PDB file of C-alpha atoms in Angstrom:
ATOM      1  CA  SER A  16      -0.220  -0.005  -0.044  1.00  0.00           C
ATOM      2  CA  GLN A  17       3.026   2.203   0.905  1.00  0.00           C
ATOM      3  CA  GLN A  18       4.051   1.540  -2.852  1.00  0.00           C
ATOM      4  CA  GLU A  19       0.831   2.580  -4.199  1.00  0.00           C
ATOM      5  CA  ILE A  20       0.611   5.711  -2.240  1.00  0.00           C
ATOM      6  CA  ALA A  21       3.944   6.642  -3.422  1.00  0.00           C
ATOM      7  CA  THR A  22       3.070   6.161  -7.129  1.00  0.00           C
ATOM      8  CA  VAL A  23       0.166   7.973  -6.623  1.00  0.00           C
ATOM      9  CA  ASN A  24       1.815  10.923  -5.084  1.00  0.00           C
ATOM     10  CA  GLN A  25       4.740  10.612  -7.966  1.00  0.00           C
ATOM     11  CA  ALA A  26       1.743  10.901 -10.663  1.00  0.00           C
ATOM     12  CA  LEU A  27       0.347  14.108  -8.742  1.00  0.00           C
ATOM     13  CA  THR A  28       3.512  15.727  -8.595  1.00  0.00           C
ATOM     14  CA  THR A  29       4.084  14.772 -12.562  1.00  0.00           C
ATOM     15  CA  ALA A  30       0.844  16.404 -13.029  1.00  0.00           C
ATOM     16  CA  ASN A  31       1.483  19.534 -11.041  1.00  0.00           C
ATOM     17  CA  HIS A  32       5.082  19.610 -12.946  1.00  0.00           C
ATOM     18  CA  ASP A  33       3.446  19.391 -16.169  1.00  0.00           C
ATOM     19  CA  LEU A  34       0.572  22.119 -15.465  1.00  0.00           C
ATOM     20  CA  SER A  35       3.209  24.581 -14.065  1.00  0.00           C
ATOM     21  CA  ALA A  36       5.266  23.665 -17.271  1.00  0.00           C
ATOM     22  CA  GLU A  37       2.225  24.559 -19.514  1.00  0.00           C
ATOM     23  CA  GLU A  38       1.302  27.863 -17.743  1.00  0.00           C
ATOM     24  CA  PRO A  39       4.338  30.024 -19.040  1.00  0.00           C
ATOM     25  CA  VAL A  40       3.417  28.571 -22.595  1.00  0.00           C
ATOM     26  CA  GLU A  41       0.160  29.570 -22.473  1.00  0.00           C
ATOM     27  CA  LYS A  42       0.975  33.328 -20.975  1.00  0.00           C
ATOM     28  CA  LYS A  43       3.774  33.334 -23.829  1.00  0.00           C
ATOM     29  CA  LYS A  44       0.881  32.719 -26.505  1.00  0.00           C
ATOM     30  CA  VAL A  45      -1.330  35.240 -25.096  1.00  0.00           C
ATOM     31  CA  ARG A  46       1.578  37.513 -25.029  1.00  0.00           C
ATOM     32  CA  LEU A  47       2.679  36.634 -28.755  1.00  0.00           C
ATOM     33  CA  ARG A  48      -1.154  37.241 -29.964  1.00  0.00           C
ATOM     34  CA  TYR A  49      -1.458  40.621 -27.965  1.00  0.00           C
ATOM     35  CA  THR A  50       2.019  41.577 -29.105  1.00  0.00           C
ATOM     36  CA  LYS A  51       0.868  40.676 -32.779  1.00  0.00           C
ATOM     37  CA  ARG A  52      -2.056  42.548 -32.639  1.00  0.00           C
ATOM     38  CA  ILE A  53      -0.509  45.722 -31.238  1.00  0.00           C
ATOM     39  CA  THR A  54       2.092  45.430 -34.368  1.00  0.00           C
ATOM     40  CA  TYR A  55      -0.870  45.152 -36.760  1.00  0.00           C
ATOM     41  CA  ILE A  56      -2.527  48.256 -35.028  1.00  0.00           C
ATOM     42  CA  ALA A  57       0.722  50.343 -35.560  1.00  0.00           C
ATOM     43  CA  VAL A  58       1.422  49.118 -38.835  1.00  0.00           C
ATOM     44  CA  LEU A  59      -2.064  49.989 -40.309  1.00  0.00           C
ATOM     45  CA  THR A  60      -2.418  53.285 -38.770  1.00  0.00           C
ATOM     46  CA  ALA A  61       1.128  54.009 -40.063  1.00  0.00           C
ATOM     47  CA  ILE A  62      -0.344  52.930 -43.729  1.00  0.00           C
ATOM     48  CA  ALA A  63      -3.127  55.045 -42.719  1.00  0.00           C
ATOM     49  CA  VAL A  64      -1.587  58.192 -42.073  1.00  0.00           C
ATOM     50  CA  VAL A  65       0.626  58.240 -45.110  1.00  0.00           C
ATOM     51  CA  LEU A  66      -2.367  57.821 -47.195  1.00  0.00           C
ATOM     52  CA  LYS A  67      -4.240  60.486 -45.569  1.00  0.00           C
ATOM     53  CA  THR A  68      -1.480  62.760 -45.850  1.00  0.00           C
ATOM     54  CA  LEU A  69      -1.003  62.042 -49.769  1.00  0.00           C
ATOM     55  CA  GLY A  70      -4.567  62.635 -49.868  1.00  0.00           C
ATOM     56  CA  ASN A  71      -4.703  66.183 -48.181  1.00  0.00           C
ATOM     57  CA  MET A  72      -1.864  66.838 -50.746  1.00  0.00           C
ATOM     58  CA  PHE A  73      -4.161  66.160 -53.607  1.00  0.00           C
ATOM     59  CA  THR A  74      -7.437  67.666 -52.229  1.00  0.00           C
ATOM     60  CA  ILE A  75      -9.678  69.851 -54.738  1.00  0.00           C
ATOM     61  CA  VAL A  76     -12.972  71.213 -54.161  1.00  0.00           C
ATOM     62  CA  GLY A  77     -13.567  68.615 -51.196  1.00  0.00           C
ATOM     63  CA  PHE A  78     -12.323  65.819 -53.874  1.00  0.00           C
ATOM     64  CA  ARG A  79      -9.963  64.170 -52.007  1.00  0.00           C
ATOM     65  CA  ILE A  80      -7.606  61.502 -54.077  1.00  0.00           C
ATOM     66  CA  SER A  81      -6.960  58.935 -51.064  1.00  0.00           C
ATOM     67  CA  PHE A  82      -6.705  55.341 -50.416  1.00  0.00           C
ATOM     68  CA  THR A  83      -7.207  55.796 -46.576  1.00  0.00           C
ATOM     69  CA  TYR A  84     -10.565  53.632 -47.042  1.00  0.00           C
ATOM     70  CA  ILE A  85      -8.132  50.652 -47.949  1.00  0.00           C
ATOM     71  CA  ALA A  86      -6.342  50.589 -44.554  1.00  0.00           C
ATOM     72  CA  TRP A  87      -9.599  51.547 -42.396  1.00  0.00           C
ATOM     73  CA  ILE A  88     -11.783  48.591 -44.250  1.00  0.00           C
ATOM     74  CA  VAL A  89      -8.554  46.237 -43.808  1.00  0.00           C
ATOM     75  CA  ALA A  90      -7.841  47.396 -39.945  1.00  0.00           C
ATOM     76  CA  GLY A  91     -11.750  46.580 -39.358  1.00  0.00           C
ATOM     77  CA  VAL A  92     -11.514  43.118 -40.960  1.00  0.00           C
ATOM     78  CA  MET A  93      -8.270  41.838 -39.588  1.00  0.00           C
ATOM     79  CA  LEU A  94      -8.300  43.192 -35.983  1.00  0.00           C
ATOM     80  CA  GLY A  95     -12.350  43.548 -35.151  1.00  0.00           C
ATOM     81  CA  PRO A  96     -14.221  46.586 -34.102  1.00  0.00           C
ATOM     82  CA  ILE A  97     -12.092  47.620 -31.595  1.00  0.00           C
ATOM     83  CA  GLY A  98      -8.750  47.269 -33.395  1.00  0.00           C
ATOM     84  CA  GLY A  99     -10.263  49.118 -36.220  1.00  0.00           C
ATOM     85  CA  ALA A 100     -11.676  51.859 -34.490  1.00  0.00           C
ATOM     86  CA  ALA A 101      -8.230  52.406 -32.729  1.00  0.00           C
ATOM     87  CA  VAL A 102      -6.504  52.578 -36.166  1.00  0.00           C
ATOM     88  CA  GLY A 103      -9.305  54.853 -37.505  1.00  0.00           C
ATOM     89  CA  LEU A 104      -9.099  57.136 -34.532  1.00  0.00           C
ATOM     90  CA  ILE A 105      -5.357  57.481 -34.159  1.00  0.00           C
ATOM     91  CA  SER A 106      -4.508  57.764 -38.139  1.00  0.00           C
ATOM     92  CA  ASP A 107      -7.032  60.594 -38.248  1.00  0.00           C
ATOM     93  CA  ALA A 108      -5.829  62.169 -35.504  1.00  0.00           C
ATOM     94  CA  LEU A 109      -1.917  62.258 -36.514  1.00  0.00           C
ATOM     95  CA  GLY A 110      -2.820  62.603 -40.178  1.00  0.00           C
ATOM     96  CA  THR A 111      -4.919  65.897 -39.321  1.00  0.00           C
ATOM     97  CA  LEU A 112      -2.330  67.479 -37.015  1.00  0.00           C
ATOM     98  CA  ILE A 113       0.643  66.435 -39.539  1.00  0.00           C
ATOM     99  CA  GLY A 114      -1.626  68.569 -42.066  1.00  0.00           C
ATOM    100  CA  GLY A 115      -1.400  71.448 -39.666  1.00  0.00           C
ATOM    101  CA  LEU A 116      -5.049  71.469 -38.541  1.00  0.00           C
ATOM    102  CA  PRO A 117      -6.647  70.712 -35.119  1.00  0.00           C
ATOM    103  CA  PRO A 118      -8.634  67.465 -35.086  1.00  0.00           C
ATOM    104  CA  ASN A 119     -12.642  68.018 -35.743  1.00  0.00           C
ATOM    105  CA  PRO A 120     -14.424  65.742 -33.316  1.00  0.00           C
ATOM    106  CA  LEU A 121     -17.386  64.944 -35.687  1.00  0.00           C
ATOM    107  CA  LEU A 122     -14.598  64.136 -38.485  1.00  0.00           C
ATOM    108  CA  LEU A 123     -12.590  62.250 -35.794  1.00  0.00           C
ATOM    109  CA  LEU A 124     -15.745  60.307 -34.937  1.00  0.00           C
ATOM    110  CA  SER A 125     -16.421  59.373 -38.274  1.00  0.00           C
ATOM    111  CA  SER A 126     -12.774  57.906 -38.878  1.00  0.00           C
ATOM    112  CA  THR A 127     -13.241  56.125 -35.744  1.00  0.00           C
ATOM    113  CA  LEU A 128     -16.387  54.381 -36.780  1.00  0.00           C
ATOM    114  CA  PHE A 129     -15.370  53.899 -40.320  1.00  0.00           C
ATOM    115  CA  PRO A 130     -13.742  50.558 -39.593  1.00  0.00           C
ATOM    116  CA  VAL A 131     -16.353  49.080 -37.099  1.00  0.00           C
ATOM    117  CA  PHE A 132     -19.113  48.461 -39.985  1.00  0.00           C
ATOM    118  CA  PRO A 133     -16.687  46.259 -42.061  1.00  0.00           C
ATOM    119  CA  ALA A 134     -15.615  44.571 -38.691  1.00  0.00           C
ATOM    120  CA  LEU A 135     -19.041  43.412 -37.741  1.00  0.00           C
ATOM    121  CA  PHE A 136     -20.345  42.651 -41.057  1.00  0.00           C
ATOM    122  CA  TYR A 137     -17.535  40.570 -41.646  1.00  0.00           C
ATOM    123  CA  ARG A 138     -18.797  38.635 -38.830  1.00  0.00           C
ATOM    124  CA  LEU A 139     -22.207  37.886 -40.356  1.00  0.00           C
ATOM    125  CA  PRO A 140     -22.967  34.268 -41.253  1.00  0.00           C
ATOM    126  CA  ILE A 141     -22.480  35.018 -45.309  1.00  0.00           C
ATOM    127  CA  LYS A 142     -20.242  32.528 -47.313  1.00  0.00           C
ATOM    128  CA  ASN A 143     -19.200  35.190 -49.501  1.00  0.00           C
ATOM    129  CA  GLU A 144     -16.663  37.170 -47.706  1.00  0.00           C
ATOM    130  CA  TYR A 145     -16.050  39.980 -49.868  1.00  0.00           C
ATOM    131  CA  LEU A 146     -19.974  40.483 -50.147  1.00  0.00           C
ATOM    132  CA  LYS A 147     -19.748  41.173 -46.024  1.00  0.00           C
ATOM    133  CA  VAL A 148     -16.783  43.495 -46.517  1.00  0.00           C
ATOM    134  CA  VAL A 149     -18.802  45.351 -49.249  1.00  0.00           C
ATOM    135  CA  LEU A 150     -21.699  45.791 -47.489  1.00  0.00           C
ATOM    136  CA  GLY A 151     -19.668  46.742 -44.249  1.00  0.00           C
ATOM    137  CA  SER A 152     -17.979  49.240 -46.286  1.00  0.00           C
ATOM    138  CA  VAL A 153     -21.015  50.907 -47.828  1.00  0.00           C
ATOM    139  CA  VAL A 154     -22.500  51.304 -44.509  1.00  0.00           C
ATOM    140  CA  SER A 155     -19.720  53.186 -43.328  1.00  0.00           C
ATOM    141  CA  LEU A 156     -19.751  55.251 -46.474  1.00  0.00           C
ATOM    142  CA  VAL A 157     -23.396  56.226 -45.990  1.00  0.00           C
ATOM    143  CA  VAL A 158     -22.694  57.002 -41.905  1.00  0.00           C
ATOM    144  CA  CYS A 159     -19.616  57.896 -41.709  1.00  0.00           C
ATOM    145  CA  SER A 160     -18.125  59.732 -44.803  1.00  0.00           C
ATOM    146  CA  LEU A 161     -21.792  61.092 -46.265  1.00  0.00           C
ATOM    147  CA  GLY A 162     -23.340  61.281 -42.556  1.00  0.00           C
ATOM    148  CA  ILE A 163     -21.126  62.287 -39.713  1.00  0.00           C
ATOM    149  CA  SER A 164     -18.405  63.801 -41.887  1.00  0.00           C
ATOM    150  CA  THR A 165     -20.867  66.096 -43.740  1.00  0.00           C
ATOM    151  CA  ILE A 166     -22.219  67.284 -40.489  1.00  0.00           C
ATOM    152  CA  GLY A 167     -18.787  68.363 -39.371  1.00  0.00           C
ATOM    153  CA  LEU A 168     -17.838  70.170 -42.322  1.00  0.00           C
ATOM    154  CA  MET A 169     -21.284  71.695 -42.178  1.00  0.00           C
ATOM    155  CA  TYR A 170     -20.179  73.693 -39.267  1.00  0.00           C
ATOM    156  CA  ILE A 171     -16.711  74.451 -40.456  1.00  0.00           C
ATOM    157  CA  TYR A 172     -18.272  76.087 -43.740  1.00  0.00           C
ATOM    158  CA  ASN A 173     -21.156  77.293 -42.316  1.00  0.00           C
ATOM    159  CA  MET A 174     -23.439  75.877 -44.947  1.00  0.00           C
ATOM    160  CA  SER A 175     -26.803  73.540 -44.987  1.00  0.00           C
ATOM    161  CA  PHE A 176     -26.277  69.950 -45.133  1.00  0.00           C
ATOM    162  CA  PHE A 177     -27.514  69.197 -48.436  1.00  0.00           C
ATOM    163  CA  LYS A 178     -25.052  71.974 -49.872  1.00  0.00           C
ATOM    164  CA  THR A 179     -22.307  70.772 -47.746  1.00  0.00           C
ATOM    165  CA  LEU A 180     -23.033  67.057 -49.024  1.00  0.00           C
ATOM    166  CA  VAL A 181     -22.924  67.963 -52.881  1.00  0.00           C
ATOM    167  CA  THR A 182     -20.149  70.444 -52.544  1.00  0.00           C
ATOM    168  CA  TYR A 183     -17.484  68.330 -50.402  1.00  0.00           C
ATOM    169  CA  ARG A 184     -18.829  65.176 -49.700  1.00  0.00           C
ATOM    170  CA  LEU A 185     -20.329  63.392 -53.004  1.00  0.00           C
ATOM    171  CA  ALA A 186     -17.190  63.211 -54.840  1.00  0.00           C
ATOM    172  CA  GLN A 187     -15.898  60.438 -51.894  1.00  0.00           C
ATOM    173  CA  VAL A 188     -18.350  58.113 -53.189  1.00  0.00           C
ATOM    174  CA  GLY A 189     -16.029  57.996 -56.635  1.00  0.00           C
ATOM    175  CA  VAL A 190     -12.852  57.711 -54.305  1.00  0.00           C
ATOM    176  CA  PHE A 191     -14.736  55.104 -52.398  1.00  0.00           C
ATOM    177  CA  ALA A 192     -15.778  53.131 -55.069  1.00  0.00           C
ATOM    178  CA  VAL A 193     -11.831  52.879 -56.088  1.00  0.00           C
ATOM    179  CA  ASN A 194     -10.807  52.073 -52.746  1.00  0.00           C
ATOM    180  CA  LEU A 195     -13.176  49.143 -53.056  1.00  0.00           C
ATOM    181  CA  VAL A 196     -12.086  47.917 -56.341  1.00  0.00           C
ATOM    182  CA  CYS A 197      -8.455  47.634 -54.484  1.00  0.00           C
ATOM    183  CA  ILE A 198      -9.766  45.964 -51.628  1.00  0.00           C
ATOM    184  CA  GLY A 199     -11.375  43.325 -53.938  1.00  0.00           C
ATOM    185  CA  LEU A 200      -7.898  42.830 -55.490  1.00  0.00           C
ATOM    186  CA  LEU A 201      -6.190  42.673 -52.435  1.00  0.00           C
ATOM    187  CA  PHE A 202      -8.761  40.480 -50.505  1.00  0.00           C
ATOM    188  CA  PRO A 203      -7.575  37.031 -51.716  1.00  0.00           C
ATOM    189  CA  VAL A 204      -3.681  37.855 -50.083  1.00  0.00           C
ATOM    190  CA  ILE A 205      -5.586  39.510 -47.201  1.00  0.00           C
ATOM    191  CA  LYS A 206      -7.225  36.531 -46.447  1.00  0.00           C
ATOM    192  CA  ARG A 207      -4.640  33.894 -47.135  1.00  0.00           C
ATOM    193  CA  THR A 208      -1.948  35.759 -45.033  1.00  0.00           C
ATOM    194  CA  PHE A 209      -3.564  37.519 -42.148  1.00  0.00           C
ATOM    195  CA  LEU A 210      -7.356  35.847 -42.018  1.00  0.00           C
ATOM    196  CA  LYS A 211      -6.434  32.284 -41.744  1.00  0.00           C
ATOM    197  CA  GLU A 212      -6.425  31.612 -38.484  1.00  0.00           C
TER     198      GLU A 212
END
């Protein structure tokens, strides 16, 4: 019986040792996932800032030739609503400051929310994943670019909503369409490289 007790104690000790050995591994995995996520946020934010800065250099009567939407949509799909919102918020704030202007709260809100809708729609049980991206992005265009951003510019230019929309925002539909086509071309690579988990 002493031998049996010793065997049980040995088994328990081995099990406890195995559990304690697994703990650091799990913590390491969590830390790596967290680090990977932060890295993606930083990289996508940097890309969005560069694209926004370039867009600010090519703005004619509200028509901004920019590919910032690509970075925001990809951020939403890759990082989810919170990570995407972080990229939208930080990139818009930094891009605006680099452009020599103070951030506008409504425009900042618009940029923050833009990646959220693609992120939410991407989680819908629809087989066609690119269709989900398109649907979420179109909602973002209507709610954020044509809605919230128009209201923000309305107060800056002291115009009515409709006049501000026609003068400064409707041109973004064309820019958005070009961005969406680029997303379609890039999506297979993005899916294969970053969304395989």
